[in-house]
Amino acid sequence: MNFPRMLAVTRKEAFQILRDRRSLYLALGIPLVLLVLFGYALSLDVDNIPMAVWDQERSPKSRELVDRLTSSGYFTMVMYTDSYKSMVDAIDQRDAYIGLVIPWNFTRTLTHKGGATVQAFLDGSDATRAGIAIGYLNVITSIYRNDLLTEELRRQAVQKVDPPIEPRINLLYNPELKSRINIIPGLVAIIMMVIAALLTSLTIVRERETGTMEQLISTPIKPSELVIGKLIPYFVLGYVDMLMVYLAGQWIFGVPFRGSTGLMFALSGLFLVGSLAFGVWISTVAQTQLAATQFALLGTFLPSFLLSGFVFPISNMPLFEQLITYVIPAKYFIVILRGIYLKGVGIEVLALQALALVIFGVITTSLAALKMGKKLR
């Protein structure tokens, strides 16, 4: 490998990047814009669920139950109704998501039988949200019932009876259960995969369209030198993007960082090399810049978003889709980022994912060099 020739390609590509100021600004600005947009738009938290209530009894106990639900932060009172029809109509019109019916004998049943039944109507069109809302409702009503029983036992001067099993749960790494803490590290991987491929997807096809490809063919430069020389300036630019996205994740979204900064940037470099080389390979295959851009978007964003475990658990996917996920590099990088960011783990835990990124980088760089060799012949 001739280093002077490779550095000459690097200087040429760097001058091309600096001359195209508009593309440079977009390359530096798009990652932050995407992080802010997706960071605020993507949320798996379910709270402030609009609730309609038909309180048939209108007693202090029934009002206390409603207060328990609304004060939890998970439910928001939007209306009181006086019939099943008006309640279902509110759910159909999306004015309410859950309807609660408190029967006319709520207090008497609760006092004499130690428990009472309330009826709930939910919009089941969103199964995930409905399941979470049911869980919230069950927990809050169970706590309310236990508090009433404890109060009654104390009133009767009976010693409190402890439950046979009392779980004491310790939440590690994300004690507040904020979905954003889990989403942002994964979002960094998705954004950098897309941006890195887009940065280099136009390098070769632009040479062909501007007529400078013939000049490269006439030079003694080797395919590997051309590929590496073109990757170096975009690697530096990609690291700048990655640094901005990392800092924005901490400063804007408050994602904690518990691991090693050096390890994070080293493994991020492996991912960046493979992603940039994938963009170069796209550039050698595509015939036009528009086709290269479309191919880069479709080949990176959709697989990384859907099949990396970023939002949808891989274990819930069909078997053939689970097999496909093994060739999605973002899958391994997301594990790395979440492990370093949230858990502070070291390379001994992430060695398998790091090896997968090395293999990804070797394969994409080799494919790009082989395809480039055919172009230079």
mmCIF file of C-alpha atoms in Angstrom:
data_model
loop_
_atom_site.group_PDB
_atom_site.id
_atom_site.type_symbol
_atom_site.label_atom_id
_atom_site.label_comp_id
_atom_site.label_asym_id
_atom_site.label_seq_id
_atom_site.Cartn_x
_atom_site.Cartn_y
_atom_site.Cartn_z
ATOM 1 C CA MET A 1 0.000 0.000 0.000
ATOM 2 C CA ASN A 2 1.406 3.355 -1.065
ATOM 3 C CA PHE A 3 0.734 5.911 1.685
ATOM 4 C CA PRO A 4 1.544 9.051 -0.369
ATOM 5 C CA ARG A 5 -1.053 8.023 -2.973
ATOM 6 C CA MET A 6 -3.599 7.260 -0.243
ATOM 7 C CA LEU A 7 -2.971 10.610 1.460
ATOM 8 C CA ALA A 8 -3.354 12.376 -1.880
ATOM 9 C CA VAL A 9 -6.817 10.858 -2.211
ATOM 10 C CA THR A 10 -7.546 11.900 1.370
ATOM 11 C CA ARG A 11 -6.562 15.531 0.648
ATOM 12 C CA LYS A 12 -8.614 15.559 -2.532
ATOM 13 C CA GLU A 13 -11.696 14.241 -0.714
ATOM 14 C CA ALA A 14 -11.201 16.659 2.188
ATOM 15 C CA PHE A 15 -11.052 19.628 -0.217
ATOM 16 C CA GLN A 16 -14.203 18.357 -1.898
ATOM 17 C CA ILE A 17 -15.985 18.223 1.484
ATOM 18 C CA LEU A 18 -14.847 21.728 2.449
ATOM 19 C CA ARG A 19 -15.867 23.192 -0.921
ATOM 20 C CA ASP A 20 -19.374 21.812 -0.637
ATOM 21 C CA ARG A 21 -20.363 23.938 2.369
ATOM 22 C CA ARG A 22 -24.051 23.133 2.114
ATOM 23 C CA SER A 23 -23.450 19.385 2.336
ATOM 24 C CA LEU A 24 -20.985 19.959 5.179
ATOM 25 C CA TYR A 25 -23.549 21.915 7.176
ATOM 26 C CA LEU A 26 -26.138 19.225 6.551
ATOM 27 C CA ALA A 27 -23.702 16.496 7.581
ATOM 28 C CA LEU A 28 -23.051 18.286 10.864
ATOM 29 C CA GLY A 29 -26.611 19.443 11.493
ATOM 30 C CA ILE A 30 -28.776 16.489 10.480
ATOM 31 C CA PRO A 31 -27.598 14.167 13.311
ATOM 32 C CA LEU A 32 -28.567 16.721 15.964
ATOM 33 C CA VAL A 33 -31.894 17.448 14.289
ATOM 34 C CA LEU A 34 -32.714 13.742 14.047
ATOM 35 C CA LEU A 35 -31.682 13.129 17.647
ATOM 36 C CA VAL A 36 -33.904 15.932 18.946
ATOM 37 C CA LEU A 37 -36.865 14.993 16.752
ATOM 38 C CA PHE A 38 -36.755 11.263 17.468
ATOM 39 C CA GLY A 39 -35.660 11.740 21.064
ATOM 40 C CA TYR A 40 -38.762 13.734 21.928
ATOM 41 C CA ALA A 41 -41.155 11.954 19.546
ATOM 42 C CA LEU A 42 -40.230 8.375 20.463
ATOM 43 C CA SER A 43 -41.481 7.521 23.926
ATOM 44 C CA LEU A 44 -42.690 4.222 25.288
ATOM 45 C CA ASP A 45 -43.937 5.786 28.513
ATOM 46 C CA VAL A 46 -47.680 5.522 29.084
ATOM 47 C CA ASP A 47 -49.001 8.252 31.368
ATOM 48 C CA ASN A 48 -51.708 10.920 31.520
ATOM 49 C CA ILE A 49 -54.239 8.421 30.202
ATOM 50 C CA PRO A 50 -57.539 10.300 29.659
ATOM 51 C CA MET A 51 -60.221 8.771 31.861
ATOM 52 C CA ALA A 52 -64.005 9.138 32.015
ATOM 53 C CA VAL A 53 -65.765 8.150 35.253
ATOM 54 C CA TRP A 54 -69.362 7.184 35.988
ATOM 55 C CA ASP A 55 -69.565 7.402 39.769
ATOM 56 C CA GLN A 56 -72.955 5.901 40.582
ATOM 57 C CA GLU A 57 -72.464 6.189 44.330
ATOM 58 C CA ARG A 58 -70.786 9.629 44.680
ATOM 59 C CA SER A 59 -69.492 8.816 48.148
ATOM 60 C CA PRO A 60 -66.276 9.828 49.917
ATOM 61 C CA LYS A 61 -64.819 6.360 49.284
ATOM 62 C CA SER A 62 -65.582 6.442 45.575
ATOM 63 C CA ARG A 63 -64.145 9.944 45.244
ATOM 64 C CA GLU A 64 -61.044 8.798 47.097
ATOM 65 C CA LEU A 65 -60.562 5.995 44.579
ATOM 66 C CA VAL A 66 -60.793 8.468 41.710
ATOM 67 C CA ASP A 67 -58.329 10.755 43.483
ATOM 68 C CA ARG A 68 -55.909 7.848 43.890
ATOM 69 C CA LEU A 69 -56.032 7.187 40.157
ATOM 70 C CA THR A 70 -55.619 10.796 39.043
ATOM 71 C CA SER A 71 -52.936 11.685 41.588
ATOM 72 C CA SER A 72 -50.759 8.795 40.412
ATOM 73 C CA GLY A 73 -49.856 10.675 37.238
ATOM 74 C CA TYR A 74 -50.908 7.766 35.048
ATOM 75 C CA PHE A 75 -54.549 8.821 34.633
ATOM 76 C CA THR A 76 -56.097 12.211 33.898
ATOM 77 C CA MET A 77 -59.746 12.939 34.583
ATOM 78 C CA VAL A 78 -61.372 14.369 31.455
ATOM 79 C CA MET A 79 -65.087 13.945 32.136
ATOM 80 C CA TYR A 80 -67.810 12.549 34.369
ATOM 81 C CA THR A 81 -70.554 10.598 32.633
ATOM 82 C CA ASP A 82 -73.949 9.302 33.689
ATOM 83 C CA SER A 83 -74.520 6.378 31.322
ATOM 84 C CA TYR A 84 -72.730 3.570 29.522
ATOM 85 C CA LYS A 85 -73.566 5.103 26.163
ATOM 86 C CA SER A 86 -71.931 8.437 26.874
ATOM 87 C CA MET A 87 -68.863 6.643 28.225
ATOM 88 C CA VAL A 88 -68.469 4.422 25.160
ATOM 89 C CA ASP A 89 -69.099 7.424 22.892
ATOM 90 C CA ALA A 90 -66.277 9.293 24.629
ATOM 91 C CA ILE A 91 -63.932 6.351 24.007
ATOM 92 C CA ASP A 92 -65.046 6.072 20.370
ATOM 93 C CA GLN A 93 -64.423 9.779 19.821
ATOM 94 C CA ARG A 94 -61.010 9.497 21.519
ATOM 95 C CA ASP A 95 -62.015 11.993 24.194
ATOM 96 C CA ALA A 96 -61.243 9.279 26.743
ATOM 97 C CA TYR A 97 -59.134 6.147 26.624
ATOM 98 C CA ILE A 98 -60.517 4.405 29.673
ATOM 99 C CA GLY A 99 -63.963 4.510 31.251
ATOM 100 C CA LEU A 100 -64.434 3.616 34.937
ATOM 101 C CA VAL A 101 -67.786 2.637 36.459
ATOM 102 C CA ILE A 102 -68.052 2.734 40.263
ATOM 103 C CA PRO A 103 -71.250 0.888 41.359
ATOM 104 C CA TRP A 104 -73.918 2.385 43.623
ATOM 105 C CA ASN A 105 -73.095 -0.086 46.457
ATOM 106 C CA PHE A 106 -69.318 0.419 46.316
ATOM 107 C CA THR A 107 -68.780 1.527 49.939
ATOM 108 C CA ARG A 108 -71.150 -1.004 51.474
ATOM 109 C CA THR A 109 -69.612 -3.914 49.564
ATOM 110 C CA LEU A 110 -66.134 -2.728 50.371
ATOM 111 C CA THR A 111 -66.930 -2.444 54.075
ATOM 112 C CA HIS A 112 -68.888 -5.659 54.612
ATOM 113 C CA LYS A 113 -67.167 -8.011 52.179
ATOM 114 C CA GLY A 114 -63.643 -6.613 52.290
ATOM 115 C CA GLY A 115 -63.639 -5.902 48.580
ATOM 116 C CA ALA A 116 -65.680 -4.316 45.813
ATOM 117 C CA THR A 117 -65.848 -4.540 42.036
ATOM 118 C CA VAL A 118 -65.422 -1.645 39.652
ATOM 119 C CA GLN A 119 -65.920 -1.910 35.915
ATOM 120 C CA ALA A 120 -63.499 -0.522 33.347
ATOM 121 C CA PHE A 121 -63.841 0.007 29.595
ATOM 122 C CA LEU A 122 -60.683 0.457 27.543
ATOM 123 C CA ASP A 123 -59.844 1.148 23.928
ATOM 124 C CA GLY A 124 -58.208 -2.134 22.934
ATOM 125 C CA SER A 125 -57.161 -0.993 19.453
ATOM 126 C CA ASP A 126 -53.702 -0.305 20.897
ATOM 127 C CA ALA A 127 -52.980 -3.569 22.686
ATOM 128 C CA THR A 128 -49.711 -2.419 24.259
ATOM 129 C CA ARG A 129 -51.146 0.745 25.745
ATOM 130 C CA ALA A 130 -54.265 -1.067 26.921
ATOM 131 C CA GLY A 131 -52.202 -3.728 28.676
ATOM 132 C CA ILE A 132 -50.098 -1.121 30.456
ATOM 133 C CA ALA A 133 -53.208 0.840 31.476
ATOM 134 C CA ILE A 134 -54.795 -2.327 32.899
ATOM 135 C CA GLY A 135 -51.643 -2.978 34.907
ATOM 136 C CA TYR A 136 -51.692 0.543 36.331
ATOM 137 C CA LEU A 137 -55.379 0.209 37.216
ATOM 138 C CA ASN A 138 -54.910 -3.143 38.945
ATOM 139 C CA VAL A 139 -51.962 -1.953 41.004
ATOM 140 C CA ILE A 140 -53.573 1.303 42.144
ATOM 141 C CA THR A 141 -56.891 -0.321 43.078
ATOM 142 C CA SER A 142 -55.092 -3.131 44.921
ATOM 143 C CA ILE A 143 -53.060 -0.642 46.939
ATOM 144 C CA TYR A 144 -56.225 1.311 47.713
ATOM 145 C CA ARG A 145 -58.003 -1.849 48.888
ATOM 146 C CA ASN A 146 -55.056 -2.891 51.087
ATOM 147 C CA ASP A 147 -54.906 0.581 52.640
ATOM 148 C CA LEU A 148 -58.615 0.415 53.484
ATOM 149 C CA LEU A 149 -58.243 -3.049 55.039
ATOM 150 C CA THR A 150 -55.268 -1.871 57.088
ATOM 151 C CA GLU A 151 -57.234 1.127 58.262
ATOM 152 C CA GLU A 152 -60.169 -1.074 59.262
ATOM 153 C CA LEU A 153 -57.911 -3.465 61.205
ATOM 154 C CA ARG A 154 -56.344 -0.571 63.066
ATOM 155 C CA ARG A 155 -59.768 0.831 63.863
ATOM 156 C CA GLN A 156 -60.714 -2.517 65.371
ATOM 157 C CA ALA A 157 -57.435 -2.584 67.307
ATOM 158 C CA VAL A 158 -56.310 -5.683 65.439
ATOM 159 C CA GLN A 159 -52.616 -6.123 64.768
ATOM 160 C CA LYS A 160 -51.712 -5.598 61.146
ATOM 161 C CA VAL A 161 -51.261 -8.855 59.225
ATOM 162 C CA ASP A 162 -48.293 -8.813 56.880
ATOM 163 C CA PRO A 163 -48.673 -10.458 53.466
ATOM 164 C CA PRO A 164 -47.021 -13.900 53.118
ATOM 165 C CA ILE A 165 -44.820 -12.664 50.244
ATOM 166 C CA GLU A 166 -43.655 -9.071 49.998
ATOM 167 C CA PRO A 167 -41.507 -8.315 46.950
ATOM 168 C CA ARG A 168 -38.782 -5.731 47.422
ATOM 169 C CA ILE A 169 -37.785 -4.617 43.950
ATOM 170 C CA ASN A 170 -34.529 -2.853 43.143
ATOM 171 C CA LEU A 171 -34.417 -1.274 39.696
ATOM 172 C CA LEU A 172 -30.881 -1.079 38.337
ATOM 173 C CA TYR A 173 -29.574 1.423 35.764
ATOM 174 C CA ASN A 174 -32.956 3.112 35.151
ATOM 175 C CA PRO A 175 -34.781 3.348 38.508
ATOM 176 C CA GLU A 176 -37.364 5.844 37.213
ATOM 177 C CA LEU A 177 -38.238 3.561 34.271
ATOM 178 C CA LYS A 178 -37.932 6.380 31.745
ATOM 179 C CA SER A 179 -38.051 4.976 28.231
ATOM 180 C CA ARG A 180 -35.918 7.872 26.974
ATOM 181 C CA ILE A 181 -32.931 6.574 28.956
ATOM 182 C CA ASN A 182 -33.132 3.355 26.957
ATOM 183 C CA ILE A 183 -34.064 4.941 23.630
ATOM 184 C CA ILE A 184 -31.363 7.604 23.270
ATOM 185 C CA PRO A 185 -28.309 5.250 23.173
ATOM 186 C CA GLY A 186 -30.076 3.099 20.604
ATOM 187 C CA LEU A 187 -31.075 6.180 18.656
ATOM 188 C CA VAL A 188 -27.420 7.220 18.471
ATOM 189 C CA ALA A 189 -26.614 3.929 16.728
ATOM 190 C CA ILE A 190 -29.477 4.309 14.231
ATOM 191 C CA ILE A 191 -28.599 7.907 13.373
ATOM 192 C CA MET A 192 -24.890 7.236 12.943
ATOM 193 C CA MET A 193 -25.543 4.208 10.754
ATOM 194 C CA VAL A 194 -27.698 6.298 8.425
ATOM 195 C CA ILE A 195 -25.459 9.390 8.429
ATOM 196 C CA ALA A 196 -22.231 7.436 7.902
ATOM 197 C CA ALA A 197 -23.636 5.575 4.905
ATOM 198 C CA LEU A 198 -25.095 8.773 3.448
ATOM 199 C CA LEU A 199 -21.787 10.614 3.816
ATOM 200 C CA THR A 200 -19.886 8.161 1.627
ATOM 201 C CA SER A 201 -22.670 6.923 -0.655
ATOM 202 C CA LEU A 202 -21.968 9.738 -3.135
ATOM 203 C CA THR A 203 -18.170 9.576 -3.261
ATOM 204 C CA ILE A 204 -17.674 7.301 -6.286
ATOM 205 C CA VAL A 205 -20.905 7.957 -8.148
ATOM 206 C CA ARG A 206 -20.146 11.695 -7.956
ATOM 207 C CA GLU A 207 -16.743 11.042 -9.553
ATOM 208 C CA ARG A 208 -18.511 9.208 -12.348
ATOM 209 C CA GLU A 209 -21.109 11.918 -12.943
ATOM 210 C CA THR A 210 -18.561 14.776 -12.879
ATOM 211 C CA GLY A 211 -16.236 12.949 -15.263
ATOM 212 C CA THR A 212 -13.267 12.624 -12.889
ATOM 213 C CA MET A 213 -13.552 8.839 -12.675
ATOM 214 C CA GLU A 214 -11.517 8.512 -15.866
ATOM 215 C CA GLN A 215 -8.687 10.445 -14.248
ATOM 216 C CA LEU A 216 -8.669 8.018 -11.319
ATOM 217 C CA ILE A 217 -8.618 5.064 -13.716
ATOM 218 C CA SER A 218 -5.551 6.484 -15.458
ATOM 219 C CA THR A 219 -3.585 6.722 -12.193
ATOM 220 C CA PRO A 220 -1.624 3.798 -10.652
ATOM 221 C CA ILE A 221 -3.686 3.962 -7.469
ATOM 222 C CA LYS A 222 -4.902 0.654 -6.054
ATOM 223 C CA PRO A 223 -8.537 0.007 -5.059
ATOM 224 C CA SER A 224 -7.689 -0.428 -1.377
ATOM 225 C CA GLU A 225 -5.754 2.863 -1.361
ATOM 226 C CA LEU A 226 -8.651 4.666 -3.009
ATOM 227 C CA VAL A 227 -11.213 3.265 -0.584
ATOM 228 C CA ILE A 228 -9.152 3.980 2.538
ATOM 229 C CA GLY A 229 -8.120 7.404 1.255
ATOM 230 C CA LYS A 230 -11.741 8.368 0.727
ATOM 231 C CA LEU A 231 -12.790 6.942 4.105
ATOM 232 C CA ILE A 232 -10.316 8.940 6.219
ATOM 233 C CA PRO A 233 -11.889 12.442 5.913
ATOM 234 C CA TYR A 234 -15.386 11.033 6.359
ATOM 235 C CA PHE A 235 -14.151 9.067 9.359
ATOM 236 C CA VAL A 236 -13.034 12.328 10.973
ATOM 237 C CA LEU A 237 -16.319 14.005 10.048
ATOM 238 C CA GLY A 238 -18.236 11.001 11.378
ATOM 239 C CA TYR A 239 -16.386 11.223 14.680
ATOM 240 C CA VAL A 240 -17.344 14.892 14.954
ATOM 241 C CA ASP A 241 -20.980 13.946 14.346
ATOM 242 C CA MET A 242 -20.763 11.156 16.873
ATOM 243 C CA LEU A 243 -19.240 13.425 19.510
ATOM 244 C CA MET A 244 -22.009 15.988 19.034
ATOM 245 C CA VAL A 245 -24.698 13.326 19.291
ATOM 246 C CA TYR A 246 -23.139 11.828 22.431
ATOM 247 C CA LEU A 247 -22.933 15.223 24.132
ATOM 248 C CA ALA A 248 -26.478 16.121 23.089
ATOM 249 C CA GLY A 249 -27.766 12.857 24.539
ATOM 250 C CA GLN A 250 -26.311 13.769 27.918
ATOM 251 C CA TRP A 251 -26.958 17.512 27.986
ATOM 252 C CA ILE A 252 -30.368 17.653 26.300
ATOM 253 C CA PHE A 253 -31.927 14.374 27.414
ATOM 254 C CA GLY A 254 -29.990 13.765 30.614
ATOM 255 C CA VAL A 255 -28.921 10.222 29.739
ATOM 256 C CA PRO A 256 -26.376 9.086 32.351
ATOM 257 C CA PHE A 257 -22.938 7.915 31.252
ATOM 258 C CA ARG A 258 -21.413 5.284 33.532
ATOM 259 C CA GLY A 259 -18.757 3.622 31.403
ATOM 260 C CA SER A 260 -15.371 4.285 29.828
ATOM 261 C CA THR A 261 -15.179 7.139 27.326
ATOM 262 C CA GLY A 262 -12.127 5.644 25.646
ATOM 263 C CA LEU A 263 -13.803 2.268 25.176
ATOM 264 C CA MET A 264 -16.918 3.910 23.803
ATOM 265 C CA PHE A 265 -15.019 5.893 21.168
ATOM 266 C CA ALA A 266 -12.842 2.920 20.240
ATOM 267 C CA LEU A 267 -15.816 0.646 19.615
ATOM 268 C CA SER A 268 -17.672 3.490 17.932
ATOM 269 C CA GLY A 269 -14.742 3.762 15.528
ATOM 270 C CA LEU A 270 -15.200 0.113 14.535
ATOM 271 C CA PHE A 271 -18.855 0.737 13.812
ATOM 272 C CA LEU A 272 -18.070 3.932 11.923
ATOM 273 C CA VAL A 273 -15.525 2.262 9.654
ATOM 274 C CA GLY A 274 -17.972 -0.465 8.656
ATOM 275 C CA SER A 275 -20.813 1.987 8.070
ATOM 276 C CA LEU A 276 -18.651 4.320 5.973
ATOM 277 C CA ALA A 277 -17.321 1.409 3.922
ATOM 278 C CA PHE A 278 -20.896 0.243 3.364
ATOM 279 C CA GLY A 279 -21.664 3.685 1.925
ATOM 280 C CA VAL A 280 -18.638 3.457 -0.393
ATOM 281 C CA TRP A 281 -19.836 0.066 -1.625
ATOM 282 C CA ILE A 282 -23.258 1.587 -2.342
ATOM 283 C CA SER A 283 -21.534 4.361 -4.259
ATOM 284 C CA THR A 284 -19.746 1.827 -6.465
ATOM 285 C CA VAL A 285 -22.984 -0.017 -7.229
ATOM 286 C CA ALA A 286 -25.359 2.919 -7.818
ATOM 287 C CA GLN A 287 -25.482 4.607 -11.193
ATOM 288 C CA THR A 288 -26.704 8.029 -10.035
ATOM 289 C CA GLN A 289 -26.409 10.135 -6.895
ATOM 290 C CA LEU A 290 -30.174 9.981 -6.365
ATOM 291 C CA ALA A 291 -30.139 6.184 -6.531
ATOM 292 C CA ALA A 292 -27.183 6.062 -4.137
ATOM 293 C CA THR A 293 -28.982 8.260 -1.611
ATOM 294 C CA GLN A 294 -32.161 6.200 -1.788
ATOM 295 C CA PHE A 295 -30.242 2.947 -1.523
ATOM 296 C CA ALA A 296 -28.311 4.240 1.495
ATOM 297 C CA LEU A 297 -31.501 5.282 3.291
ATOM 298 C CA LEU A 298 -33.362 2.056 2.583
ATOM 299 C CA GLY A 299 -30.355 -0.126 3.328
ATOM 300 C CA THR A 300 -29.588 1.450 6.681
ATOM 301 C CA PHE A 301 -32.574 3.124 8.322
ATOM 302 C CA LEU A 302 -35.289 0.508 7.910
ATOM 303 C CA PRO A 303 -33.207 -2.586 8.853
ATOM 304 C CA SER A 304 -31.536 -0.749 11.733
ATOM 305 C CA PHE A 305 -34.799 0.666 13.059
ATOM 306 C CA LEU A 306 -36.915 -2.478 12.737
ATOM 307 C CA LEU A 307 -34.497 -5.403 13.168
ATOM 308 C CA SER A 308 -31.853 -4.190 15.620
ATOM 309 C CA GLY A 309 -33.849 -4.525 18.833
ATOM 310 C CA PHE A 310 -33.979 -0.736 19.103
ATOM 311 C CA VAL A 311 -37.749 -0.610 19.672
ATOM 312 C CA PHE A 312 -39.060 -4.118 19.085
ATOM 313 C CA PRO A 313 -37.590 -7.014 21.121
ATOM 314 C CA ILE A 314 -35.825 -9.483 18.863
ATOM 315 C CA SER A 315 -37.103 -12.414 20.951
ATOM 316 C CA ASN A 316 -40.679 -11.526 19.920
ATOM 317 C CA MET A 317 -39.904 -11.680 16.201
ATOM 318 C CA PRO A 318 -40.497 -14.740 13.986
ATOM 319 C CA LEU A 319 -37.563 -17.108 13.704
ATOM 320 C CA PHE A 320 -36.597 -16.112 10.157
ATOM 321 C CA GLU A 321 -36.482 -12.435 11.178
ATOM 322 C CA GLN A 322 -34.397 -13.290 14.229
ATOM 323 C CA LEU A 323 -31.880 -14.921 11.892
ATOM 324 C CA ILE A 324 -31.790 -11.772 9.735
ATOM 325 C CA THR A 325 -30.924 -9.635 12.769
ATOM 326 C CA TYR A 326 -27.519 -11.327 13.008
ATOM 327 C CA VAL A 327 -26.356 -9.394 9.923
ATOM 328 C CA ILE A 328 -27.621 -6.018 11.183
ATOM 329 C CA PRO A 329 -24.579 -4.178 12.609
ATOM 330 C CA ALA A 330 -26.716 -1.695 14.553
ATOM 331 C CA LYS A 331 -27.921 -4.615 16.684
ATOM 332 C CA TYR A 332 -24.432 -5.090 18.135
ATOM 333 C CA PHE A 333 -23.673 -1.388 18.426
ATOM 334 C CA ILE A 334 -26.889 -0.758 20.362
ATOM 335 C CA VAL A 335 -25.877 -3.433 22.870
ATOM 336 C CA ILE A 336 -22.474 -1.764 23.177
ATOM 337 C CA LEU A 337 -23.864 1.735 23.697
ATOM 338 C CA ARG A 338 -26.479 0.657 26.223
ATOM 339 C CA GLY A 339 -23.916 -1.421 28.068
ATOM 340 C CA ILE A 340 -21.349 1.385 28.280
ATOM 341 C CA TYR A 341 -23.804 4.226 28.744
ATOM 342 C CA LEU A 342 -26.214 2.743 31.264
ATOM 343 C CA LYS A 343 -24.369 -0.165 32.909
ATOM 344 C CA GLY A 344 -20.726 0.857 32.712
ATOM 345 C CA VAL A 345 -19.588 -2.580 31.529
ATOM 346 C CA GLY A 346 -16.162 -3.235 30.010
ATOM 347 C CA ILE A 347 -14.759 -4.978 26.966
ATOM 348 C CA GLU A 348 -14.918 -8.354 28.724
ATOM 349 C CA VAL A 349 -18.707 -8.153 28.474
ATOM 350 C CA LEU A 350 -18.846 -6.580 25.012
ATOM 351 C CA ALA A 351 -16.141 -8.665 23.319
ATOM 352 C CA LEU A 352 -18.597 -10.618 21.154
ATOM 353 C CA GLN A 353 -20.299 -7.447 19.914
ATOM 354 C CA ALA A 354 -16.911 -5.841 19.236
ATOM 355 C CA LEU A 355 -15.857 -8.884 17.210
ATOM 356 C CA ALA A 356 -19.068 -8.632 15.181
ATOM 357 C CA LEU A 357 -18.269 -4.990 14.353
ATOM 358 C CA VAL A 358 -14.731 -5.956 13.303
ATOM 359 C CA ILE A 359 -16.141 -8.602 10.955
ATOM 360 C CA PHE A 360 -18.658 -6.082 9.609
ATOM 361 C CA GLY A 361 -15.901 -3.562 8.905
ATOM 362 C CA VAL A 362 -13.633 -6.112 7.203
ATOM 363 C CA ILE A 363 -16.451 -7.411 4.991
ATOM 364 C CA THR A 364 -17.745 -4.002 3.892
ATOM 365 C CA THR A 365 -14.265 -2.608 3.269
ATOM 366 C CA SER A 366 -13.309 -5.687 1.250
ATOM 367 C CA LEU A 367 -16.503 -5.520 -0.798
ATOM 368 C CA ALA A 368 -15.953 -1.848 -1.521
ATOM 369 C CA ALA A 369 -12.313 -2.470 -2.539
ATOM 370 C CA LEU A 370 -13.255 -5.407 -4.789
ATOM 371 C CA LYS A 371 -16.008 -3.454 -6.487
ATOM 372 C CA MET A 372 -13.699 -0.472 -6.833
ATOM 373 C CA GLY A 373 -11.081 -2.711 -8.446
ATOM 374 C CA LYS A 374 -13.549 -3.623 -11.167
ATOM 375 C CA LYS A 375 -14.267 0.069 -11.752
ATOM 376 C CA LEU A 376 -10.576 0.908 -12.066
ATOM 377 C CA ARG A 377 -9.820 -1.843 -14.576
#
